[in-house]
Amino acid sequence: MDWEYIDLHAKQWVKEAGERIRSSFNKTLTIEFKSNPNDLVTDIDKEIEQFFIRKIRAAFPTHKIMGEEGFGDELTNLDGIVWLIDPIDGTMNFVHQQRNFAISLAVYENGIGKIGIIYDVAHDELYHAIKGKGAYMNDILLPPLVEKPLSESIIALNATWLMENRRIDHNLMIPIVRKARGTRSYGTATLEMVFVATSRIDAYISMRLSPWDIAAGTVIVEELGGIVTNLRGEKLNFLTQDSLFVSVPGLHETIMTDYLKEGKW
Ligand code: 2AM
Ligand code: CA
């Protein structure tokens, strides 16, 4: 398979989609709620997903598509070549801030990540990796990730997960927060993953994400030697929702062994 050819097309489509999103900033959005009043979707999310699906179907008619807004295929497995699309990750940021959101596209073959593309539209920063060919930000090659002690690390997590009623094991999270140098909360899983890839932060924890939130970031982070698992330390399946724990090497093992091992995640 010519992954470079697919990657080239995908990057062009992502740039074009970014341009469409930027030009929507001065229009009135149609906002709907999904699973709850804080789970938002706009007409732009739907339009951009349909844009990608048209492009993929025309160029690669045998490929399958899993998209957050449901315009792709209903998949029960990851056999063959599958695109995982989040047209706007961080929709709440998109609606409230017009920044801190991203487009995410990934291409997997038989469940193995081959291409990951994440575009920070507001900053015009495009992150991408082809498995085995390096990871880049705007065509600058990113260096491999290095180990860090927790006391010198910044951990991204969402403060709502620390509330007692959300998950039984929030007590295990509090010592991590106490020991870390600092915490951050950006509200966009794909960007939090590329911030680990670029060492702007050192780990990211989330209790529940979907395959399209994590598929592209996993290709990029793993290409740089970072570790991507769920909170039980297991590999992700990219087919069902799961928790997520992304980290630079070394720190992942420390946090798993010293803090998370006993958790019921
Ligand atoms: P989304 O904006 O594409 O929905 C916010 O912490 C991060 O979690 C975002 O990347 C958001 O993606 C993701 N997320 C996944 N499922 C969610 C849900 N049910 N409600 C809110 N955010 C969710
Ligand atoms: Ca989304």
PDB file of C-alpha atoms and ligand atoms in Angstrom:
ATOM      1  CA  MET A   1       0.000   0.000   0.000  1.00  0.00           C
ATOM      2  CA  ASP A   2       1.311   3.450  -0.922  1.00  0.00           C
ATOM      3  CA  TRP A   3       0.734   5.174   2.437  1.00  0.00           C
ATOM      4  CA  GLU A   4       2.629   8.295   1.316  1.00  0.00           C
ATOM      5  CA  TYR A   5       0.174   8.754  -1.575  1.00  0.00           C
ATOM      6  CA  ILE A   6      -2.821   8.384   0.779  1.00  0.00           C
ATOM      7  CA  ASP A   7      -1.182  10.709   3.346  1.00  0.00           C
ATOM      8  CA  LEU A   8      -0.591  13.392   0.704  1.00  0.00           C
ATOM      9  CA  HIS A   9      -4.258  13.392  -0.321  1.00  0.00           C
ATOM     10  CA  ALA A  10      -5.481  13.305   3.274  1.00  0.00           C
ATOM     11  CA  LYS A  11      -3.310  16.295   4.264  1.00  0.00           C
ATOM     12  CA  GLN A  12      -4.663  18.338   1.336  1.00  0.00           C
ATOM     13  CA  TRP A  13      -8.262  17.519   2.329  1.00  0.00           C
ATOM     14  CA  VAL A  14      -7.558  18.419   5.972  1.00  0.00           C
ATOM     15  CA  LYS A  15      -6.121  21.804   4.939  1.00  0.00           C
ATOM     16  CA  GLU A  16      -9.148  22.459   2.728  1.00  0.00           C
ATOM     17  CA  ALA A  17     -11.511  21.459   5.562  1.00  0.00           C
ATOM     18  CA  GLY A  18      -9.606  23.808   7.898  1.00  0.00           C
ATOM     19  CA  GLU A  19     -10.172  26.639   5.440  1.00  0.00           C
ATOM     20  CA  ARG A  20     -13.906  25.861   5.385  1.00  0.00           C
ATOM     21  CA  ILE A  21     -14.018  25.873   9.191  1.00  0.00           C
ATOM     22  CA  ARG A  22     -12.139  29.200   9.400  1.00  0.00           C
ATOM     23  CA  SER A  23     -14.579  30.773   6.969  1.00  0.00           C
ATOM     24  CA  SER A  24     -17.490  29.578   9.169  1.00  0.00           C
ATOM     25  CA  PHE A  25     -16.294  31.719  12.100  1.00  0.00           C
ATOM     26  CA  ASN A  26     -18.377  34.717  11.038  1.00  0.00           C
ATOM     27  CA  LYS A  27     -21.520  32.662  10.359  1.00  0.00           C
ATOM     28  CA  THR A  28     -24.205  31.692  12.889  1.00  0.00           C
ATOM     29  CA  LEU A  29     -23.792  28.074  13.965  1.00  0.00           C
ATOM     30  CA  THR A  30     -26.652  25.619  14.330  1.00  0.00           C
ATOM     31  CA  ILE A  31     -25.925  23.833  17.612  1.00  0.00           C
ATOM     32  CA  GLU A  32     -27.563  20.593  18.755  1.00  0.00           C
ATOM     33  CA  PHE A  33     -27.051  18.379  21.818  1.00  0.00           C
ATOM     34  CA  LYS A  34     -26.039  14.717  21.576  1.00  0.00           C
ATOM     35  CA  SER A  35     -25.760  12.457  24.667  1.00  0.00           C
ATOM     36  CA  ASN A  36     -26.222  15.355  27.151  1.00  0.00           C
ATOM     37  CA  PRO A  37     -26.546  19.191  27.186  1.00  0.00           C
ATOM     38  CA  ASN A  38     -22.736  19.580  27.262  1.00  0.00           C
ATOM     39  CA  ASP A  39     -22.144  17.186  24.353  1.00  0.00           C
ATOM     40  CA  LEU A  40     -22.440  19.506  21.339  1.00  0.00           C
ATOM     41  CA  VAL A  41     -22.568  19.085  17.600  1.00  0.00           C
ATOM     42  CA  THR A  42     -22.882  21.831  14.973  1.00  0.00           C
ATOM     43  CA  ASP A  43     -23.826  21.937  11.313  1.00  0.00           C
ATOM     44  CA  ILE A  44     -20.096  22.456  10.583  1.00  0.00           C
ATOM     45  CA  ASP A  45     -19.120  19.155  12.282  1.00  0.00           C
ATOM     46  CA  LYS A  46     -21.609  17.348  10.028  1.00  0.00           C
ATOM     47  CA  GLU A  47     -20.658  19.260   6.881  1.00  0.00           C
ATOM     48  CA  ILE A  48     -16.925  18.595   7.362  1.00  0.00           C
ATOM     49  CA  GLU A  49     -17.455  14.868   8.011  1.00  0.00           C
ATOM     50  CA  GLN A  50     -19.524  14.623   4.817  1.00  0.00           C
ATOM     51  CA  PHE A  51     -16.795  16.541   2.931  1.00  0.00           C
ATOM     52  CA  PHE A  52     -14.165  13.959   3.986  1.00  0.00           C
ATOM     53  CA  ILE A  53     -16.450  11.036   3.174  1.00  0.00           C
ATOM     54  CA  ARG A  54     -17.078  12.354  -0.355  1.00  0.00           C
ATOM     55  CA  LYS A  55     -13.321  12.748  -0.923  1.00  0.00           C
ATOM     56  CA  ILE A  56     -12.422   9.296   0.475  1.00  0.00           C
ATOM     57  CA  ARG A  57     -15.187   7.457  -1.403  1.00  0.00           C
ATOM     58  CA  ALA A  58     -14.145   9.109  -4.695  1.00  0.00           C
ATOM     59  CA  ALA A  59     -10.411   8.441  -4.305  1.00  0.00           C
ATOM     60  CA  PHE A  60     -10.430   5.113  -2.414  1.00  0.00           C
ATOM     61  CA  PRO A  61     -13.811   3.393  -2.979  1.00  0.00           C
ATOM     62  CA  THR A  62     -12.804   0.128  -1.260  1.00  0.00           C
ATOM     63  CA  HIS A  63     -11.825   1.783   2.024  1.00  0.00           C
ATOM     64  CA  LYS A  64     -14.218   1.806   5.004  1.00  0.00           C
ATOM     65  CA  ILE A  65     -14.999   4.862   7.128  1.00  0.00           C
ATOM     66  CA  MET A  66     -15.822   5.344  10.834  1.00  0.00           C
ATOM     67  CA  GLY A  67     -16.926   8.927  11.504  1.00  0.00           C
ATOM     68  CA  GLU A  68     -18.046  10.534  14.760  1.00  0.00           C
ATOM     69  CA  GLU A  69     -21.188  12.064  13.248  1.00  0.00           C
ATOM     70  CA  GLY A  70     -22.366   8.752  11.773  1.00  0.00           C
ATOM     71  CA  PHE A  71     -22.169   9.460   8.013  1.00  0.00           C
ATOM     72  CA  GLY A  72     -19.639   6.665   7.473  1.00  0.00           C
ATOM     73  CA  ASP A  73     -20.076   2.898   7.676  1.00  0.00           C
ATOM     74  CA  GLU A  74     -21.370   0.928  10.647  1.00  0.00           C
ATOM     75  CA  LEU A  75     -18.347  -1.178  11.493  1.00  0.00           C
ATOM     76  CA  THR A  76     -18.166  -4.253  13.692  1.00  0.00           C
ATOM     77  CA  ASN A  77     -14.478  -4.898  12.966  1.00  0.00           C
ATOM     78  CA  LEU A  78     -11.392  -3.114  11.618  1.00  0.00           C
ATOM     79  CA  ASP A  79     -10.637  -5.568   8.799  1.00  0.00           C
ATOM     80  CA  GLY A  80      -9.183  -3.984   5.652  1.00  0.00           C
ATOM     81  CA  ILE A  81      -8.407  -0.278   5.380  1.00  0.00           C
ATOM     82  CA  VAL A  82     -10.454   1.920   7.699  1.00  0.00           C
ATOM     83  CA  TRP A  83     -10.487   5.718   8.029  1.00  0.00           C
ATOM     84  CA  LEU A  84     -11.347   7.067  11.495  1.00  0.00           C
ATOM     85  CA  ILE A  85     -12.610  10.643  11.303  1.00  0.00           C
ATOM     86  CA  ASP A  86     -13.349  13.304  13.870  1.00  0.00           C
ATOM     87  CA  PRO A  87     -14.339  16.367  11.787  1.00  0.00           C
ATOM     88  CA  ILE A  88     -14.112  18.661  14.815  1.00  0.00           C
ATOM     89  CA  ASP A  89     -12.573  17.370  18.019  1.00  0.00           C
ATOM     90  CA  GLY A  90     -13.280  19.738  20.882  1.00  0.00           C
ATOM     91  CA  THR A  91     -16.618  20.977  19.593  1.00  0.00           C
ATOM     92  CA  MET A  92     -17.274  22.828  22.853  1.00  0.00           C
ATOM     93  CA  ASN A  93     -14.067  24.838  22.317  1.00  0.00           C
ATOM     94  CA  PHE A  94     -15.021  25.421  18.677  1.00  0.00           C
ATOM     95  CA  VAL A  95     -18.413  26.827  19.728  1.00  0.00           C
ATOM     96  CA  HIS A  96     -17.240  28.874  22.734  1.00  0.00           C
ATOM     97  CA  GLN A  97     -13.712  29.902  21.731  1.00  0.00           C
ATOM     98  CA  GLN A  98     -13.149  29.390  17.981  1.00  0.00           C
ATOM     99  CA  ARG A  99      -9.778  27.878  18.963  1.00  0.00           C
ATOM    100  CA  ASN A 100      -8.366  24.836  20.797  1.00  0.00           C
ATOM    101  CA  PHE A 101     -10.173  22.394  18.505  1.00  0.00           C
ATOM    102  CA  ALA A 102      -8.776  20.125  15.791  1.00  0.00           C
ATOM    103  CA  ILE A 103      -9.557  17.972  12.783  1.00  0.00           C
ATOM    104  CA  SER A 104      -8.443  14.364  13.170  1.00  0.00           C
ATOM    105  CA  LEU A 105      -8.019  11.737  10.443  1.00  0.00           C
ATOM    106  CA  ALA A 106      -6.448   8.318  10.839  1.00  0.00           C
ATOM    107  CA  VAL A 107      -5.978   5.400   8.470  1.00  0.00           C
ATOM    108  CA  TYR A 108      -5.718   1.890   9.922  1.00  0.00           C
ATOM    109  CA  GLU A 109      -5.034  -1.416   8.174  1.00  0.00           C
ATOM    110  CA  ASN A 110      -6.432  -4.520   9.903  1.00  0.00           C
ATOM    111  CA  GLY A 111      -6.481  -2.591  13.192  1.00  0.00           C
ATOM    112  CA  ILE A 112      -2.889  -1.276  12.899  1.00  0.00           C
ATOM    113  CA  GLY A 113      -2.437   2.520  12.713  1.00  0.00           C
ATOM    114  CA  LYS A 114      -0.653   3.550   9.489  1.00  0.00           C
ATOM    115  CA  ILE A 115      -1.406   7.296   9.157  1.00  0.00           C
ATOM    116  CA  GLY A 116      -2.318   9.895  11.786  1.00  0.00           C
ATOM    117  CA  ILE A 117      -3.163  13.518  10.939  1.00  0.00           C
ATOM    118  CA  ILE A 118      -4.271  16.152  13.456  1.00  0.00           C
ATOM    119  CA  TYR A 119      -4.790  19.756  12.348  1.00  0.00           C
ATOM    120  CA  ASP A 120      -4.943  22.569  14.921  1.00  0.00           C
ATOM    121  CA  VAL A 121      -6.970  24.846  12.677  1.00  0.00           C
ATOM    122  CA  ALA A 122      -6.746  28.080  14.670  1.00  0.00           C
ATOM    123  CA  HIS A 123      -2.930  27.876  14.960  1.00  0.00           C
ATOM    124  CA  ASP A 124      -2.440  26.405  11.459  1.00  0.00           C
ATOM    125  CA  GLU A 125      -0.360  23.570  12.958  1.00  0.00           C
ATOM    126  CA  LEU A 126      -0.599  20.251  11.134  1.00  0.00           C
ATOM    127  CA  TYR A 127       0.777  17.187  12.917  1.00  0.00           C
ATOM    128  CA  HIS A 128       1.185  13.949  11.011  1.00  0.00           C
ATOM    129  CA  ALA A 129       2.912  10.605  11.033  1.00  0.00           C
ATOM    130  CA  ILE A 130       3.168   7.601   8.770  1.00  0.00           C
ATOM    131  CA  LYS A 131       4.057   4.494  10.769  1.00  0.00           C
ATOM    132  CA  GLY A 132       7.804   3.919  10.518  1.00  0.00           C
ATOM    133  CA  LYS A 133       8.445   7.174   8.604  1.00  0.00           C
ATOM    134  CA  GLY A 134       8.645   9.713  11.457  1.00  0.00           C
ATOM    135  CA  ALA A 135       6.247  12.234  12.967  1.00  0.00           C
ATOM    136  CA  TYR A 136       6.106  15.873  11.889  1.00  0.00           C
ATOM    137  CA  MET A 137       4.618  19.213  12.867  1.00  0.00           C
ATOM    138  CA  ASN A 138       4.216  21.387   9.743  1.00  0.00           C
ATOM    139  CA  ASP A 139       6.910  19.261   8.059  1.00  0.00           C
ATOM    140  CA  ILE A 140       9.400  19.736  10.899  1.00  0.00           C
ATOM    141  CA  LEU A 141      10.576  16.291  12.066  1.00  0.00           C
ATOM    142  CA  LEU A 142       9.743  15.785  15.756  1.00  0.00           C
ATOM    143  CA  PRO A 143      12.472  14.291  18.014  1.00  0.00           C
ATOM    144  CA  PRO A 144      11.869  11.042  19.950  1.00  0.00           C
ATOM    145  CA  LEU A 145      10.250  11.453  23.400  1.00  0.00           C
ATOM    146  CA  VAL A 146      12.477  11.206  26.468  1.00  0.00           C
ATOM    147  CA  GLU A 147      11.782   9.974  30.003  1.00  0.00           C
ATOM    148  CA  LYS A 148      10.684  12.420  32.733  1.00  0.00           C
ATOM    149  CA  PRO A 149      10.078  12.030  36.479  1.00  0.00           C
ATOM    150  CA  LEU A 150       6.470  12.756  37.580  1.00  0.00           C
ATOM    151  CA  SER A 151       7.701  15.635  39.762  1.00  0.00           C
ATOM    152  CA  GLU A 152       8.898  17.457  36.603  1.00  0.00           C
ATOM    153  CA  SER A 153       5.901  16.530  34.453  1.00  0.00           C
ATOM    154  CA  ILE A 154       2.775  18.340  33.323  1.00  0.00           C
ATOM    155  CA  ILE A 155      -0.278  16.069  33.190  1.00  0.00           C
ATOM    156  CA  ALA A 156      -3.397  16.931  31.184  1.00  0.00           C
ATOM    157  CA  LEU A 157      -6.721  15.755  32.573  1.00  0.00           C
ATOM    158  CA  ASN A 158     -10.252  16.968  32.873  1.00  0.00           C
ATOM    159  CA  ALA A 159     -11.132  18.245  36.362  1.00  0.00           C
ATOM    160  CA  THR A 160     -14.646  16.796  36.145  1.00  0.00           C
ATOM    161  CA  TRP A 161     -13.107  13.324  36.361  1.00  0.00           C
ATOM    162  CA  LEU A 162     -11.839  14.168  39.867  1.00  0.00           C
ATOM    163  CA  MET A 163     -15.402  14.657  41.149  1.00  0.00           C
ATOM    164  CA  GLU A 164     -16.432  11.890  43.511  1.00  0.00           C
ATOM    165  CA  ASN A 165     -19.584  10.874  41.698  1.00  0.00           C
ATOM    166  CA  ARG A 166     -17.904  10.353  38.301  1.00  0.00           C
ATOM    167  CA  ARG A 167     -15.730   7.293  38.845  1.00  0.00           C
ATOM    168  CA  ILE A 168     -15.045   5.140  41.872  1.00  0.00           C
ATOM    169  CA  ASP A 169     -11.283   5.439  41.568  1.00  0.00           C
ATOM    170  CA  HIS A 170     -10.939   9.213  41.555  1.00  0.00           C
ATOM    171  CA  ASN A 171      -9.007   8.735  44.831  1.00  0.00           C
ATOM    172  CA  LEU A 172      -6.157   7.208  42.839  1.00  0.00           C
ATOM    173  CA  MET A 173      -5.958  10.279  40.609  1.00  0.00           C
ATOM    174  CA  ILE A 174      -5.524  12.821  43.392  1.00  0.00           C
ATOM    175  CA  PRO A 175      -1.978  11.680  44.439  1.00  0.00           C
ATOM    176  CA  ILE A 176      -0.868  11.928  40.775  1.00  0.00           C
ATOM    177  CA  VAL A 177      -2.101  15.508  40.608  1.00  0.00           C
ATOM    178  CA  ARG A 178      -0.375  16.274  43.917  1.00  0.00           C
ATOM    179  CA  LYS A 179       3.008  14.859  42.789  1.00  0.00           C
ATOM    180  CA  ALA A 180       3.036  16.316  39.259  1.00  0.00           C
ATOM    181  CA  ARG A 181       4.676  19.665  38.520  1.00  0.00           C
ATOM    182  CA  GLY A 182       1.367  20.898  37.093  1.00  0.00           C
ATOM    183  CA  THR A 183      -1.895  19.967  35.413  1.00  0.00           C
ATOM    184  CA  ARG A 184      -3.612  21.322  32.299  1.00  0.00           C
ATOM    185  CA  SER A 185      -7.032  20.841  30.789  1.00  0.00           C
ATOM    186  CA  TYR A 186      -7.459  21.709  27.109  1.00  0.00           C
ATOM    187  CA  GLY A 187     -10.723  19.821  26.428  1.00  0.00           C
ATOM    188  CA  THR A 188      -9.624  18.341  23.084  1.00  0.00           C
ATOM    189  CA  ALA A 189      -8.236  14.815  23.201  1.00  0.00           C
ATOM    190  CA  THR A 190      -6.436  14.995  19.841  1.00  0.00           C
ATOM    191  CA  LEU A 191      -4.563  18.167  20.801  1.00  0.00           C
ATOM    192  CA  GLU A 192      -3.708  16.777  24.231  1.00  0.00           C
ATOM    193  CA  MET A 193      -2.166  13.779  22.453  1.00  0.00           C
ATOM    194  CA  VAL A 194      -0.076  15.933  20.095  1.00  0.00           C
ATOM    195  CA  PHE A 195       0.994  18.075  23.048  1.00  0.00           C
ATOM    196  CA  VAL A 196       2.484  14.877  24.523  1.00  0.00           C
ATOM    197  CA  ALA A 197       4.099  14.228  21.109  1.00  0.00           C
ATOM    198  CA  THR A 198       5.707  17.692  21.168  1.00  0.00           C
ATOM    199  CA  SER A 199       6.630  17.555  24.906  1.00  0.00           C
ATOM    200  CA  ARG A 200       4.429  20.566  25.717  1.00  0.00           C
ATOM    201  CA  ILE A 201       2.925  18.208  28.279  1.00  0.00           C
ATOM    202  CA  ASP A 202       4.153  14.779  29.418  1.00  0.00           C
ATOM    203  CA  ALA A 203       0.991  12.706  29.922  1.00  0.00           C
ATOM    204  CA  TYR A 204      -2.758  12.822  29.241  1.00  0.00           C
ATOM    205  CA  ILE A 205      -5.479  10.915  31.088  1.00  0.00           C
ATOM    206  CA  SER A 206      -9.134  10.598  30.108  1.00  0.00           C
ATOM    207  CA  MET A 207     -11.788   8.263  31.464  1.00  0.00           C
ATOM    208  CA  ARG A 208     -13.818   7.787  28.285  1.00  0.00           C
ATOM    209  CA  LEU A 209     -13.017   8.478  24.635  1.00  0.00           C
ATOM    210  CA  SER A 210     -14.130   7.097  21.280  1.00  0.00           C
ATOM    211  CA  PRO A 211     -11.918   5.537  18.555  1.00  0.00           C
ATOM    212  CA  TRP A 212     -11.960   8.689  16.364  1.00  0.00           C
ATOM    213  CA  ASP A 213     -10.683  10.784  19.326  1.00  0.00           C
ATOM    214  CA  ILE A 214      -7.570   8.651  19.765  1.00  0.00           C
ATOM    215  CA  ALA A 215      -6.757   6.866  16.489  1.00  0.00           C
ATOM    216  CA  ALA A 216      -4.621   9.574  14.833  1.00  0.00           C
ATOM    217  CA  GLY A 217      -2.900  10.673  18.043  1.00  0.00           C
ATOM    218  CA  THR A 218      -1.874   7.078  18.761  1.00  0.00           C
ATOM    219  CA  VAL A 219       0.012   6.817  15.434  1.00  0.00           C
ATOM    220  CA  ILE A 220       1.827  10.110  16.110  1.00  0.00           C
ATOM    221  CA  VAL A 221       2.701   9.442  19.779  1.00  0.00           C
ATOM    222  CA  GLU A 222       3.811   5.834  19.202  1.00  0.00           C
ATOM    223  CA  GLU A 223       5.999   6.910  16.265  1.00  0.00           C
ATOM    224  CA  LEU A 224       7.954   9.034  18.779  1.00  0.00           C
ATOM    225  CA  GLY A 225       8.296   6.247  21.365  1.00  0.00           C
ATOM    226  CA  GLY A 226       5.422   7.412  23.589  1.00  0.00           C
ATOM    227  CA  ILE A 227       3.082   4.880  25.205  1.00  0.00           C
ATOM    228  CA  VAL A 228      -0.675   4.720  24.538  1.00  0.00           C
ATOM    229  CA  THR A 229      -2.924   2.408  26.603  1.00  0.00           C
ATOM    230  CA  ASN A 230      -6.148   2.503  28.590  1.00  0.00           C
ATOM    231  CA  LEU A 231      -6.010   3.102  32.349  1.00  0.00           C
ATOM    232  CA  ARG A 232      -5.609  -0.646  32.923  1.00  0.00           C
ATOM    233  CA  GLY A 233      -2.382  -0.482  30.892  1.00  0.00           C
ATOM    234  CA  GLU A 234      -3.878  -2.458  27.994  1.00  0.00           C
ATOM    235  CA  LYS A 235      -3.609  -1.680  24.258  1.00  0.00           C
ATOM    236  CA  LEU A 236      -6.687   0.024  22.770  1.00  0.00           C
ATOM    237  CA  ASN A 237      -8.954  -1.760  20.265  1.00  0.00           C
ATOM    238  CA  PHE A 238     -10.091   1.356  18.258  1.00  0.00           C
ATOM    239  CA  LEU A 239     -13.579  -0.137  17.955  1.00  0.00           C
ATOM    240  CA  THR A 240     -15.218   0.686  21.307  1.00  0.00           C
ATOM    241  CA  GLN A 241     -15.067   3.516  23.857  1.00  0.00           C
ATOM    242  CA  ASP A 242     -12.315   3.203  26.450  1.00  0.00           C
ATOM    243  CA  SER A 243     -10.264   5.158  28.962  1.00  0.00           C
ATOM    244  CA  LEU A 244      -6.947   6.610  27.767  1.00  0.00           C
ATOM    245  CA  PHE A 245      -3.502   7.044  29.296  1.00  0.00           C
ATOM    246  CA  VAL A 246      -0.874   8.576  26.994  1.00  0.00           C
ATOM    247  CA  SER A 247       2.611   9.323  28.271  1.00  0.00           C
ATOM    248  CA  VAL A 248       6.261   9.741  27.488  1.00  0.00           C
ATOM    249  CA  PRO A 249       8.208   6.480  28.081  1.00  0.00           C
ATOM    250  CA  GLY A 250       9.202   5.664  31.660  1.00  0.00           C
ATOM    251  CA  LEU A 251       6.592   7.965  33.163  1.00  0.00           C
ATOM    252  CA  HIS A 252       3.878   5.630  31.859  1.00  0.00           C
ATOM    253  CA  GLU A 253       5.326   2.690  33.760  1.00  0.00           C
ATOM    254  CA  THR A 254       5.865   4.773  36.920  1.00  0.00           C
ATOM    255  CA  ILE A 255       2.286   6.074  36.983  1.00  0.00           C
ATOM    256  CA  MET A 256       0.828   2.623  36.188  1.00  0.00           C
ATOM    257  CA  THR A 257       2.861   0.838  38.851  1.00  0.00           C
ATOM    258  CA  ASP A 258       2.830   3.444  41.608  1.00  0.00           C
ATOM    259  CA  TYR A 259      -0.658   4.954  41.177  1.00  0.00           C
ATOM    260  CA  LEU A 260      -3.115   3.315  38.774  1.00  0.00           C
ATOM    261  CA  LYS A 261      -2.501  -0.430  39.111  1.00  0.00           C
ATOM    262  CA  GLU A 262      -5.136  -0.974  41.813  1.00  0.00           C
ATOM    263  CA  GLY A 263      -7.838   0.996  39.990  1.00  0.00           C
ATOM    264  CA  LYS A 264     -11.145  -0.372  38.721  1.00  0.00           C
ATOM    265  CA  TRP A 265     -11.218   1.568  35.472  1.00  0.00           C
TER     266      TRP A 265
HETATM  267  P1  2AM B   1     -15.553  15.884  20.873  1.00  0.00           P
HETATM  268  O1  2AM B   1     -15.387  17.332  21.075  1.00  0.00           O
HETATM  269  O2  2AM B   1     -15.223  15.437  19.483  1.00  0.00           O
HETATM  270  O3  2AM B   1     -16.884  15.353  21.347  1.00  0.00           O
HETATM  271  C1  2AM B   1     -13.215  16.626  25.900  1.00  0.00           C
HETATM  272  O4  2AM B   1     -12.643  16.343  27.138  1.00  0.00           O
HETATM  273  C2  2AM B   1     -12.718  15.599  24.906  1.00  0.00           C
HETATM  274  O5  2AM B   1     -13.456  14.377  25.103  1.00  0.00           O
HETATM  275  C3  2AM B   1     -12.947  15.999  23.476  1.00  0.00           C
HETATM  276  O6  2AM B   1     -11.922  15.464  22.699  1.00  0.00           O
HETATM  277  C4  2AM B   1     -14.298  15.368  23.143  1.00  0.00           C
HETATM  278  O7  2AM B   1     -14.463  15.112  21.768  1.00  0.00           O
HETATM  279  C5  2AM B   1     -14.139  14.060  23.892  1.00  0.00           C
HETATM  280  N1  2AM B   1     -15.394  13.372  24.176  1.00  0.00           N
HETATM  281  C6  2AM B   1     -15.661  12.105  23.811  1.00  0.00           C
HETATM  282  N2  2AM B   1     -16.880  11.732  24.227  1.00  0.00           N
HETATM  283  C7  2AM B   1     -17.424  12.794  24.849  1.00  0.00           C
HETATM  284  C8  2AM B   1     -18.684  13.030  25.487  1.00  0.00           C
HETATM  285  N3  2AM B   1     -19.637  12.087  25.585  1.00  0.00           N
HETATM  286  N4  2AM B   1     -18.906  14.256  25.985  1.00  0.00           N
HETATM  287  C9  2AM B   1     -17.947  15.201  25.900  1.00  0.00           C
HETATM  288  N5  2AM B   1     -16.735  15.019  25.344  1.00  0.00           N
HETATM  289  C10 2AM B   1     -16.471  13.830  24.818  1.00  0.00           C
HETATM  290 CA    CA B   2     -16.103  15.588  17.282  1.00  0.00          CA
END
